[in-house]
Amino acid sequence: MVRKVRLTTGLILFVFVASHMANHALGIHSLSAMEAGRENFLLIWRNPIGSAAMMGSLFIHLLLATWALYDRRSLKMSVGEALQLSLGFAIPLLLALHFVGSRGVHQMFGTNDTYAFILLAQWKFSENGVLIQTAGLFAAWIHGCIGLYFWLRLKPWFAKFSPVLLSISVLLPVCAWLGYYAGAKEALVLFEDPVWRSEFQRTVKPPNSAGVNQILDIAFWVRMTVLGLIGVALFGRLGRCIVERRRGFFRIDYPGDKSAKAAPGISILEASRLNDIPHASVCGGRGRCSTCRVRIVEGADNLPDPSSEETKVLDRVGAPPGVRLACQAIPSGNVSVTPLLPPNATVRDARRRSPDLAGQEREIAILFADLRSFTRFSEKKLPYDVVFVLNRYFAHMGEAVEEAGGHLDKFIGDGVMALFGTKTDVASGARQALEAASNMSKKLAELNAQLGDELDEPLRIGIGVHAGPAIIGEMGYGTASGLTAIGDSVNTASRLEAMTKEFGAQLIFSEDVAKHVSSNAASMEKHTAEVPGRNEKIGIFVVKNAESLKAET
């Protein structure tokens, strides 16, 4: 709930600032354009609803920022988080006088706070007004953009539109300041005209010297209030630390014999940060991204049940039982955890993942294929020719797999690994794998015909297919990660591919595959073979030419 309120109030204030800056940008055209735009701006923000939304959001957002400063157990944070927090408190300190000197003078003295009035007050009658206003302008905008970025970067569409959003985030404040400067120049010129100055005094009704002093006093106390809130948060942190130390500590154990000492009330993520243990957290511990998630190895009883918001995030990424968000899990005793993502996890890792990417055990079909005698071929050819032939081969084999409905796992040297049935069932996967083997044989014949002038002898291939249980999921590191499978079934498929040399065949598939295809498999050449790594012999079917497989299965 607190996160939703912070986000809602932040969005209201961001819209207010953006619309205000757009109004400033009109000064590039003229001061009168700024004044015309101001009428529409006031129509939105100075009616009872707009005023309540803006003032209420400002007050609530400031209190929530104070609470966030108090509530976080560690002041160790990313540069973005530190900048957002510091700018958030800097905004009311920088813009207190501007706020009181515009809306405040209008409410207290009936002053018509036109752009000409504000610009003259800052550019002519104040020593540091322009500098403070400029700093406040950019502080408010940068603070809002950082908050918006932290929220939107988790959205799937953000990467596509981020260049446009970045352009707007740069152009709007620049145009706003240029309009602010151009409008001020025009107002300063007009002020030199006695007739205009007399009409200005009559229509604007600026406050007298006593009123100006009153405005300065109010702005001073606004700043003191903000500084007081910061002080309350910091002294509150100190008092809490003293109380927690008296209650004692508990231990959080991590893989690699690492451990963290933490006081009650500290989340697992905060304990990691306090003890300099690298821990992923794309959203900065706001419970949005899920990248800080951990598997609870021991001590689950020392954790409260997940909140509805935490459960929602875990469900979104398909987290299995026993997984918690480290930023939301607050232990009351010793726990042992295993972080599930590397410390350098990115926004991509925060997005919704299907169960097969998260990791699960299921029955699938696995295909391995390998070129025969390709080492001898590569020794006789120039490197360019080797790469050219391999790329043509990989393209044909990849098409064969995809046309059959399989998932191309990886290329290993001059070999291919593919998975079938990852999104359906093992029966469909087995049929698709044999179809892919037939396609491979056919496409290899086509490739040999295309490269006939460049090959001393036709390319030959060996294919092994097996079906059985395997662990599938997204594995790897950084950009070198993808959906793959591990387990005994994968090893068996690889062994069957190697056995094609012994039988002089193009394809060998196991009895576990045959039981999922038509009964015509019974008419094929069948053997019982020992497979290295397996205790029992398995039945295998030997196919000399895989291209003929479609007619037989």
Coordinates of C-alpha atoms in Angstrom, one line a residue, residues 434 437 461-465 495-511 513-514 520-529 538-549 552-553:
L434 CA 12.1 -37.7 -35.8
A437 CA 16.0 -35.8 -38.3
I461 CA 25.8 -36.6 -40.5
G462 CA 25.1 -38.7 -37.5
I463 CA 21.9 -38.1 -35.5
G464 CA 20.9 -39.5 -32.1
V465 CA 17.4 -39.0 -30.5
R495 CA 25.7 -41.4 -26.9
L496 CA 23.3 -42.5 -29.5
E497 CA 24.6 -39.9 -31.9
A498 CA 28.1 -41.3 -31.3
M499 CA 26.9 -44.8 -32.0
T500 CA 25.9 -44.0 -35.5
K501 CA 29.6 -44.3 -36.5
E502 CA 29.6 -47.9 -35.2
F503 CA 26.5 -48.9 -37.1
G504 CA 27.3 -46.9 -40.2
A505 CA 23.9 -45.2 -39.9
Q506 CA 22.6 -41.7 -40.2
L507 CA 20.1 -41.9 -37.3
I508 CA 19.7 -43.9 -34.1
F509 CA 16.8 -43.4 -31.9
S510 CA 15.8 -45.2 -28.6
E511 CA 12.9 -47.4 -27.8
V513 CA 11.2 -42.5 -28.7
A514 CA 9.7 -45.4 -30.7
N520 CA 5.9 -49.0 -38.2
A521 CA 8.9 -48.6 -36.0
A522 CA 8.7 -52.3 -35.3
S523 CA 9.7 -53.1 -38.9
M524 CA 12.9 -51.1 -38.6
E525 CA 16.4 -52.5 -37.7
K526 CA 16.4 -53.0 -33.9
H527 CA 19.3 -53.7 -31.5
T528 CA 20.0 -53.8 -27.9
A529 CA 23.0 -51.8 -26.9
I538 CA 18.4 -50.0 -24.0
G539 CA 16.6 -50.8 -27.2
I540 CA 17.7 -48.8 -30.3
F541 CA 16.4 -48.4 -33.8
V542 CA 19.0 -47.9 -36.6
V543 CA 18.0 -45.9 -39.7
K544 CA 20.6 -45.8 -42.5
N545 CA 18.9 -42.9 -44.3
A546 CA 16.9 -40.6 -42.1
E547 CA 15.2 -39.0 -45.1
S548 CA 13.2 -42.1 -45.6
L549 CA 11.9 -42.0 -42.0
E552 CA 8.2 -45.5 -42.3
T553 CA 6.8 -43.8 -39.2

